[in-house]
Coordinates of C-alpha atoms (C1' of nucleotides) in Angstrom, one line a residue:
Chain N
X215 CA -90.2 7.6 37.4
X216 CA -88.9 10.7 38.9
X217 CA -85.7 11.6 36.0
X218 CA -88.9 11.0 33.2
X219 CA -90.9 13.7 34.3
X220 CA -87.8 15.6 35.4
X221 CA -86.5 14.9 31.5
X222 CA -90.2 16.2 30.3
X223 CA -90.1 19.5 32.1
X224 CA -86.7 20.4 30.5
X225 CA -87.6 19.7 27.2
X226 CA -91.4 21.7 27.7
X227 CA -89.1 24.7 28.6
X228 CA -86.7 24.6 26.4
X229 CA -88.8 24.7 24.0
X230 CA -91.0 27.4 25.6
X231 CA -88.4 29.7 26.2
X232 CA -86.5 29.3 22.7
X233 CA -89.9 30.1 21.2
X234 CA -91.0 32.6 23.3
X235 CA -88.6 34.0 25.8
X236 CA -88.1 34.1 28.7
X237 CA -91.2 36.4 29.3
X238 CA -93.6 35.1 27.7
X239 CA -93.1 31.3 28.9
X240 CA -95.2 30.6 31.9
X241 CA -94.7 28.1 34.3
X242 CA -98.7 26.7 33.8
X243 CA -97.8 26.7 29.9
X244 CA -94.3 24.3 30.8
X245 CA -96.3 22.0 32.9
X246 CA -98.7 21.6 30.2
X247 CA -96.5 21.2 28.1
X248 CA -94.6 18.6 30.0
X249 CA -98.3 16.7 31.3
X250 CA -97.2 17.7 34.5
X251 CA -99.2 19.5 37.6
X252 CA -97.7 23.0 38.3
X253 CA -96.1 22.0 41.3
X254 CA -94.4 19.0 40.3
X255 CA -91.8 21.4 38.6
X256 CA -90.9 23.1 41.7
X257 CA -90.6 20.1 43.2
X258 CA -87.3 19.8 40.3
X259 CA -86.3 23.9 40.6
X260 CA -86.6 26.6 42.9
X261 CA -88.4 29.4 40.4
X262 CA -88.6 30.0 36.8
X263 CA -84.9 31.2 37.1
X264 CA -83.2 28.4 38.3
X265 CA -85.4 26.3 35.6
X266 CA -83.8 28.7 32.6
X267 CA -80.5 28.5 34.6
X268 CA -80.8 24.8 33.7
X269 CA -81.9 25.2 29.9
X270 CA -79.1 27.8 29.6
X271 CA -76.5 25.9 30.6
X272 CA -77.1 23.0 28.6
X273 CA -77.1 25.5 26.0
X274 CA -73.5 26.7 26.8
X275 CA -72.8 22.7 27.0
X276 CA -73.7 22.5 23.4
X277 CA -71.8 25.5 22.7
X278 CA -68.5 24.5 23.7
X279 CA -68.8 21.0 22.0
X280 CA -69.7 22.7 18.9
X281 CA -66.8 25.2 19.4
X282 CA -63.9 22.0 20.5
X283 CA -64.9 19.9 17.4
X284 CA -64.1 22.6 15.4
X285 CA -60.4 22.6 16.8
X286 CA -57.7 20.7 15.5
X287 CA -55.0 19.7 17.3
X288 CA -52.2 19.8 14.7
X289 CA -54.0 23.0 13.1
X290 CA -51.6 26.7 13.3
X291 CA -53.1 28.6 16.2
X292 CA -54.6 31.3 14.4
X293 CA -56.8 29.1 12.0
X294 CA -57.8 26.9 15.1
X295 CA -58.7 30.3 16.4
X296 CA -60.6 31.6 13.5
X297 CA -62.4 28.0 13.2
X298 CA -63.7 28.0 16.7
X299 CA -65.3 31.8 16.5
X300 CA -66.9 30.6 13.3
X301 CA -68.4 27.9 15.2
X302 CA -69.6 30.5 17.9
X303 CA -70.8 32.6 16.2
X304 CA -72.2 30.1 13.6
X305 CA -74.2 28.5 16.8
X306 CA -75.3 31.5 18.2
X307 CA -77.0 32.7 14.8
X308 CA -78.7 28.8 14.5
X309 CA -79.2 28.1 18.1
X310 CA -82.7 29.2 18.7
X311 CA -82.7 30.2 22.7
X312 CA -79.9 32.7 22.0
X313 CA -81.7 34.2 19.1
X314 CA -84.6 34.7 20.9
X315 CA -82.7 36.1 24.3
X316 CA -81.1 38.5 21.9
X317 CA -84.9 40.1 20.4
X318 CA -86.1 39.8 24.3
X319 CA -83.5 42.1 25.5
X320 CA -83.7 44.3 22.3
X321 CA -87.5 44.5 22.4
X322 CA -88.3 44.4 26.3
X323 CA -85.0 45.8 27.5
X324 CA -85.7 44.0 30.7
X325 CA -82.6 44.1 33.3
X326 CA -83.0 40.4 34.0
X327 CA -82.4 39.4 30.2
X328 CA -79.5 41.8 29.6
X329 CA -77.8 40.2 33.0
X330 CA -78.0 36.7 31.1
X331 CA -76.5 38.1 28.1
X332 CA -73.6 39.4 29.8
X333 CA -73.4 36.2 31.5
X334 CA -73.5 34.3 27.9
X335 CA -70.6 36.6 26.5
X336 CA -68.4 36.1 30.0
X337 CA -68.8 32.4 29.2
X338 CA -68.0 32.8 25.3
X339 CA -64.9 34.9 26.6
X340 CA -63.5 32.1 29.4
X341 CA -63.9 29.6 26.2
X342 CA -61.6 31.6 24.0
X343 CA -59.4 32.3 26.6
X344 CA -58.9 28.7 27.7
X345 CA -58.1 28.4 24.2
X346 CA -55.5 30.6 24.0
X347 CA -54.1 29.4 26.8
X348 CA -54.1 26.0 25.9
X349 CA -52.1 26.8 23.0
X350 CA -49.5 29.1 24.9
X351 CA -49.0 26.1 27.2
X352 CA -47.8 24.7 23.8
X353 CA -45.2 27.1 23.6
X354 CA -47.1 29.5 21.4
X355 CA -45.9 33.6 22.4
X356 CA -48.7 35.6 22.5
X357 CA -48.1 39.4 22.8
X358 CA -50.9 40.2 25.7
X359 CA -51.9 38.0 27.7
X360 CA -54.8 35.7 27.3
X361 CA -57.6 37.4 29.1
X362 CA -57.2 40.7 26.8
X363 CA -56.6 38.6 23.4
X364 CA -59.4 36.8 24.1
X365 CA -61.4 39.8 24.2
X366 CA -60.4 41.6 21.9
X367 CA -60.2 39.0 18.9
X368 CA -63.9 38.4 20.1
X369 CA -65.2 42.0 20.0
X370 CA -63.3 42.4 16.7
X371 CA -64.4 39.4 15.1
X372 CA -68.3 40.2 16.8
X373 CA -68.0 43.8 15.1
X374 CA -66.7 42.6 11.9
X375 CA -69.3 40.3 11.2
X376 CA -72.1 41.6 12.8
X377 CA -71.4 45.6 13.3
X378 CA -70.3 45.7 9.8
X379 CA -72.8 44.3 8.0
X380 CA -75.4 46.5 9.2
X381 CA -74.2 49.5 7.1
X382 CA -71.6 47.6 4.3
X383 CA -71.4 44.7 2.1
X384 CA -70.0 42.1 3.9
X385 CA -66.4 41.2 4.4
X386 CA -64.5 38.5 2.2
X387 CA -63.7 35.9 4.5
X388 CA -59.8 36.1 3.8
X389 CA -60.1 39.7 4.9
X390 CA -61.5 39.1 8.4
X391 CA -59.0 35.9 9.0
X392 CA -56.1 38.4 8.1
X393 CA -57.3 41.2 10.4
X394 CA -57.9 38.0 13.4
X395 CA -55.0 37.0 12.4
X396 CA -52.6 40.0 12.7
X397 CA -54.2 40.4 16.7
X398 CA -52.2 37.4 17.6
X399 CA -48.9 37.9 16.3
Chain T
X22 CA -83.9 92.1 15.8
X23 CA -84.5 88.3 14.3
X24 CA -81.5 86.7 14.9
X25 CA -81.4 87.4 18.7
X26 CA -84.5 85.9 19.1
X27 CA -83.3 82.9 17.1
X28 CA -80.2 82.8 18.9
X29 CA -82.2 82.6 22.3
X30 CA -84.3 79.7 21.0
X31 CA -81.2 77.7 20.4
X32 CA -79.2 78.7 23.6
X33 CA -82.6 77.3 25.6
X34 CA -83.0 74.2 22.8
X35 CA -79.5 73.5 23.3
X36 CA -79.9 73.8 27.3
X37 CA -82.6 71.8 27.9
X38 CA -82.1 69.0 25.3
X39 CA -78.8 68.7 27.4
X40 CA -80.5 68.6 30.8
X41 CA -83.6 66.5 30.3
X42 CA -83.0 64.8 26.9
X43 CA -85.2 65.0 23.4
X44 CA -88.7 63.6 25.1
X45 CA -89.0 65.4 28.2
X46 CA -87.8 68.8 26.2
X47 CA -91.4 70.7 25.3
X48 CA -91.6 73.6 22.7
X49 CA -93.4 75.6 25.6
X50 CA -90.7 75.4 28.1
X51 CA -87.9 76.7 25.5
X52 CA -89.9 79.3 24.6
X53 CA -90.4 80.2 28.4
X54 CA -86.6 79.9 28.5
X55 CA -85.6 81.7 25.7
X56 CA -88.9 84.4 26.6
X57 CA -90.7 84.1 23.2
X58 CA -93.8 82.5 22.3
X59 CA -94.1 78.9 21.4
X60 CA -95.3 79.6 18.2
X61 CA -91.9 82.1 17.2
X62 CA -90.1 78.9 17.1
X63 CA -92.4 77.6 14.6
X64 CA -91.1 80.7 12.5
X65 CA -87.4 79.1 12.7
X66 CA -87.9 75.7 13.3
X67 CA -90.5 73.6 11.0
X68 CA -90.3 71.3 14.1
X69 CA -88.9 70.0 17.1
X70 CA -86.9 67.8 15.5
X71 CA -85.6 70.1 12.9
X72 CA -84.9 72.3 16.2
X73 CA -82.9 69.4 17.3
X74 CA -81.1 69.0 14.5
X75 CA -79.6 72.6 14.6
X76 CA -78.9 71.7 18.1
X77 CA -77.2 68.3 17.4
X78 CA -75.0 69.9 13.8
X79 CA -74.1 72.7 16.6
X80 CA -72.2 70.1 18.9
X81 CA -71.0 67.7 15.8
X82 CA -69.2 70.8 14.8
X83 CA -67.3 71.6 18.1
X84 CA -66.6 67.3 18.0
X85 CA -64.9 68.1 15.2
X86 CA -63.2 71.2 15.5
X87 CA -61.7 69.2 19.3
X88 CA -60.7 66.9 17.4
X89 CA -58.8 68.9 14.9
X90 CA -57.3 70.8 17.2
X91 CA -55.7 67.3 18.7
X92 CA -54.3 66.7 15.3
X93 CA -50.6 68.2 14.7
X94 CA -49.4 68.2 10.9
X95 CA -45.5 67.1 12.1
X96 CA -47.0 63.9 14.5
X97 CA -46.7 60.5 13.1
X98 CA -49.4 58.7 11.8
X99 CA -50.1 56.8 14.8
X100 CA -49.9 59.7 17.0
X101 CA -52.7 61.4 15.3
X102 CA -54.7 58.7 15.4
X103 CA -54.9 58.4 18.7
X104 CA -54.8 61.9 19.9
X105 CA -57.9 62.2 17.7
X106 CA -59.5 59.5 19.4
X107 CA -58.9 60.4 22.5
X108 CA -60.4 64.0 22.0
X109 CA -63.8 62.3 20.4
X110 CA -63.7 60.4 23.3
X111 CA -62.9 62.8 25.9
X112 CA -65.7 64.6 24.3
X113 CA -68.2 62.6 24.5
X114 CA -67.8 61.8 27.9
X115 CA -68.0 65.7 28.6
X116 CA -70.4 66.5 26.2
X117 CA -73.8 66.9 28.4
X118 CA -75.9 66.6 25.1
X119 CA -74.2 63.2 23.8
X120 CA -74.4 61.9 27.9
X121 CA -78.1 62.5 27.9
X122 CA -79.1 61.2 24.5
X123 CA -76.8 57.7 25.5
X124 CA -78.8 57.9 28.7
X125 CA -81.9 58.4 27.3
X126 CA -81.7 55.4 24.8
X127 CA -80.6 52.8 27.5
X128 CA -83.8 54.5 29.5
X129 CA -86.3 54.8 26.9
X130 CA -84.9 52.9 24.0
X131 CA -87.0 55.2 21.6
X132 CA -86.3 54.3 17.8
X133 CA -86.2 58.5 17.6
X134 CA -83.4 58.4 19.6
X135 CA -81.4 55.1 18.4
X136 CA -81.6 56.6 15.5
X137 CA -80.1 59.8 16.3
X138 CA -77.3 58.1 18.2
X139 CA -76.4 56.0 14.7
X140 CA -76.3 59.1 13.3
X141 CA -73.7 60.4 15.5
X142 CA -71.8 57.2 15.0
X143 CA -71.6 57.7 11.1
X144 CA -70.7 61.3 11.5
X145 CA -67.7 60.3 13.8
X146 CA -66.6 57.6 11.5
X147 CA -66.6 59.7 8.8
X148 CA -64.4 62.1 9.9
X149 CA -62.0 59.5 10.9
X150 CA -61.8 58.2 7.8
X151 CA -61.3 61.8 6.6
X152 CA -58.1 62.1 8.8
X153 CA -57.2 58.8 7.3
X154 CA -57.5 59.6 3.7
X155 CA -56.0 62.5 4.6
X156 CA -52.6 60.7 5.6
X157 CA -53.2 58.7 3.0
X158 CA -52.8 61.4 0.2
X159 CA -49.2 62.5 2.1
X160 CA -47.8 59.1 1.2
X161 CA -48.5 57.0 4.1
X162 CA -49.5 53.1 3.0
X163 CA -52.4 51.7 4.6
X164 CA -53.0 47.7 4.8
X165 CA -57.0 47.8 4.4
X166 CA -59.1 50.7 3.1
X167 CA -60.3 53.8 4.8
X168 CA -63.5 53.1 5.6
X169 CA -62.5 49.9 7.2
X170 CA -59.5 51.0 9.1
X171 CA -61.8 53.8 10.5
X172 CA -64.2 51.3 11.5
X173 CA -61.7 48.7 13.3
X174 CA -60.0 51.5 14.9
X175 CA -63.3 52.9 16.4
X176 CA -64.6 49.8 17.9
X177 CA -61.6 48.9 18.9
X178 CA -60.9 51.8 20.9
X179 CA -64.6 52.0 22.2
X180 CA -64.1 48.4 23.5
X181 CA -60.8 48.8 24.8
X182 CA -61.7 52.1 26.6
X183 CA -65.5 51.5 27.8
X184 CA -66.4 47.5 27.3
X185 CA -63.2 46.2 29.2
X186 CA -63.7 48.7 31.8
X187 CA -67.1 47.2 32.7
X188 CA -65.6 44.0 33.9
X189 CA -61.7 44.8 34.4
X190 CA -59.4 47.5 36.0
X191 CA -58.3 50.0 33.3
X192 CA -55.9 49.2 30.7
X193 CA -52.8 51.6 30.8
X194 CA -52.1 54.6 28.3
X195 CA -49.4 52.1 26.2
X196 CA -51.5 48.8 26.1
X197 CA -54.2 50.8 24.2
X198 CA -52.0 53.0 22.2
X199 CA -49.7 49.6 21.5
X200 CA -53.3 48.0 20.2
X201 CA -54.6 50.6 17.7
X202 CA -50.9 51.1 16.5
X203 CA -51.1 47.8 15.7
X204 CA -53.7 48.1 13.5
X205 CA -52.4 50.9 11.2
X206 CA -49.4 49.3 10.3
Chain M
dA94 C1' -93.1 10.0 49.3
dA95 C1' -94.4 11.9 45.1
dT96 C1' -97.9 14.6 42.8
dT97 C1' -101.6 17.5 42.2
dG98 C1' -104.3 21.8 41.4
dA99 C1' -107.1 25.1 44.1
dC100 C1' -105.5 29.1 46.1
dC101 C1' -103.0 33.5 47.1
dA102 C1' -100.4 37.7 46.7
dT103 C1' -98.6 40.4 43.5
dA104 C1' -97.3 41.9 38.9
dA105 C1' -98.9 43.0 34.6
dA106 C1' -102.4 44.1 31.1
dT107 C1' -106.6 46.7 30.0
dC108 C1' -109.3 50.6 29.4
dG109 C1' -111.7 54.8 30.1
dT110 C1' -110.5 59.5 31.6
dT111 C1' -107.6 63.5 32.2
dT112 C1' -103.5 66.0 31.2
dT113 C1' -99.8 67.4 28.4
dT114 C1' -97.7 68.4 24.1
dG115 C1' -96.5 69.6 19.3
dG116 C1' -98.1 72.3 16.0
dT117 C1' -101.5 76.0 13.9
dC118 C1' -103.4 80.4 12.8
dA119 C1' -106.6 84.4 13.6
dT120 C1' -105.4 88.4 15.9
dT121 C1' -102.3 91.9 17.8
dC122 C1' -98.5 94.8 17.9
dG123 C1' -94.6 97.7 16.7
Chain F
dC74 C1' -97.2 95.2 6.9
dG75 C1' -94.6 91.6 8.6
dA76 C1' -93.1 89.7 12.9
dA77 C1' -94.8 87.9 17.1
dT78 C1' -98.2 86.1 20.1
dG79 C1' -100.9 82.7 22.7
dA80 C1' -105.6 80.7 22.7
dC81 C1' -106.8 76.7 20.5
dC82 C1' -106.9 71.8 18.7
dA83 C1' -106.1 67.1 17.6
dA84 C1' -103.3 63.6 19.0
dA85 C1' -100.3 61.5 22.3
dA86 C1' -99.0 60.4 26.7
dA87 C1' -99.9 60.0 31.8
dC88 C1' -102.9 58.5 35.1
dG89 C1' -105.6 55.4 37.8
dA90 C1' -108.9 52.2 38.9
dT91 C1' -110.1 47.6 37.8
dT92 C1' -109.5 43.2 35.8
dT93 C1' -106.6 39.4 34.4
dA94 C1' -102.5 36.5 34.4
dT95 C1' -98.6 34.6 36.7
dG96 C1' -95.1 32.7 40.0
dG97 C1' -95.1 30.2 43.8
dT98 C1' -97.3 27.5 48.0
dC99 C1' -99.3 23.8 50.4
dA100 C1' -103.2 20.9 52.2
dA101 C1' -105.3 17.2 50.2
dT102 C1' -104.8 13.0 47.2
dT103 C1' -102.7 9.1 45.1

DNA sequence: AATTGACCATAAATCGTTTTTGGTCATTCG
DNA sequence: CGAATGACCAAAAACGATTTATGGTCAATT
């Protein structure tokens, strides 16, 4: 059945690519993986792109379910905020593919895995914003408007936590949410 | 006479580190520059790093002394702030030296230079917080502690001012200054 | 019609060779 | 005599020819 071997190749590469990169996974290696002749997987996608494309998105999928759950609907704004970064961020430091697209691009520096970052964090940043929004169709005033809060809550937050850390003990909790917090007004 | 000799080495140091960057600077071509023999450097310098170094304190000190000079002992708080970090800024972005070691790390990605450019980072930060501490001691009430309000400020300013402008149209003068004033309280 | 895997062009890794480079030091020079 | 030199050296980097690995195709097979 077509959607079985389909199914197979996915989870071959996903797993490929979240333990090796995107580099180091070759398309003889997935098929293996998957008990499938080379071919067959181009008979699914176009080029190894379009098949990470695929893995990459379901990725994000996850990602925004793991970041929703962790907003409450009768929550303040800024703690639904401050919950859903913590779930990014909590996701992006246990999802595996993302951990290892960050060290590919660190150690190889390749063009092609920086482009997917870039398109990772444009995602992350649409999220927040549709958050923002969401709740500013609530009524809630914001003092800039959602595209530049989003951003810069998420580059504050990002620097906080990770940026931080590299040369300090890290921040108390309350600390961060009060800085977050004092963005938003 | 000693010290013109020394002086040439670091006007030809300082030149070509600017123009080509650290790797493709040799010890031979400065001493063709500077018209001494390669191993008269070796009589200043223990090495070309340590030649470097002198080159790197050199231009740290002018950062500094630009963005002093941007400081005015009757301006606000706030004012300060950002007329400081907008001479750092503008200096970097004129600074040939600074230009080619960024370049240079996105190109090559040498630890050497990472390094160098972390460096750099904490010597900026510092002096930030100096100014802070500074305002500090003339009665001024900061919500979070120097070191961290010269941090937030700093990223914050970098992201406003070179991350948003990778994907958006500029943000005006008053947006920025409105943000980083925000943060001072 | 779906699937396969031998096949191909090209990209990347390998490896021996040559060139360049940072650094030294015996010799020269003022 | 001390400062300055540049031939010299070991080690690193650049080169280049050759081999290997890889993404992608397609005639043959199921």
């Amino acid at each position: 059945m077509i959607t079985d071997k389909k199914e197979r190749v996915i989870e071959a590469a996903a797993l490929s690519f979240s333990q090796f990169g995107f580099k180091a996974t070759t398309m003889a290696s997935v098929a293996k993986i998957a008990k499938v002749a080379k071919g067959t997987i181009y008979t699914f996608f176009d080029s190894k792109e379009s098949l990470f494309s695929t893995i990459l998105e379901r990725t994000m999928k996850q990602l925004r379910q793991a970041a929703d759950t962790a907003i409450q609907e009768e929550a303040a704004f800024h703690e639904n905020i401050q919950a859903m970064l913590d779930a990014i961020l909590g996701f992006r430091e246990n999802h595996q593919l993302l951990i290892k697209m960050g060290q590919e691009a660190k150690e190889l520096g390749t063009a092609e895995v920086l482009e997917i970052l870039t398109q990772v964090e444009r995602q992350i940043l649409d999220y927040i914003k549709s958050v923002i929004m969401k709740e500013k169709a609530k009524g809630i005033v914001t003092k800039h408007d959602p595209e530049l809060l989003a951003f810069l809550v998420y580059k504050i937050y990002i620097a906080l936590i990770s940026d931080w850390e590299r040369q300090h003990e890290p921040l108390p909790k309350e600390t961060i949410s009060e800085i977050i917090r004092a963005q938003i007004h």
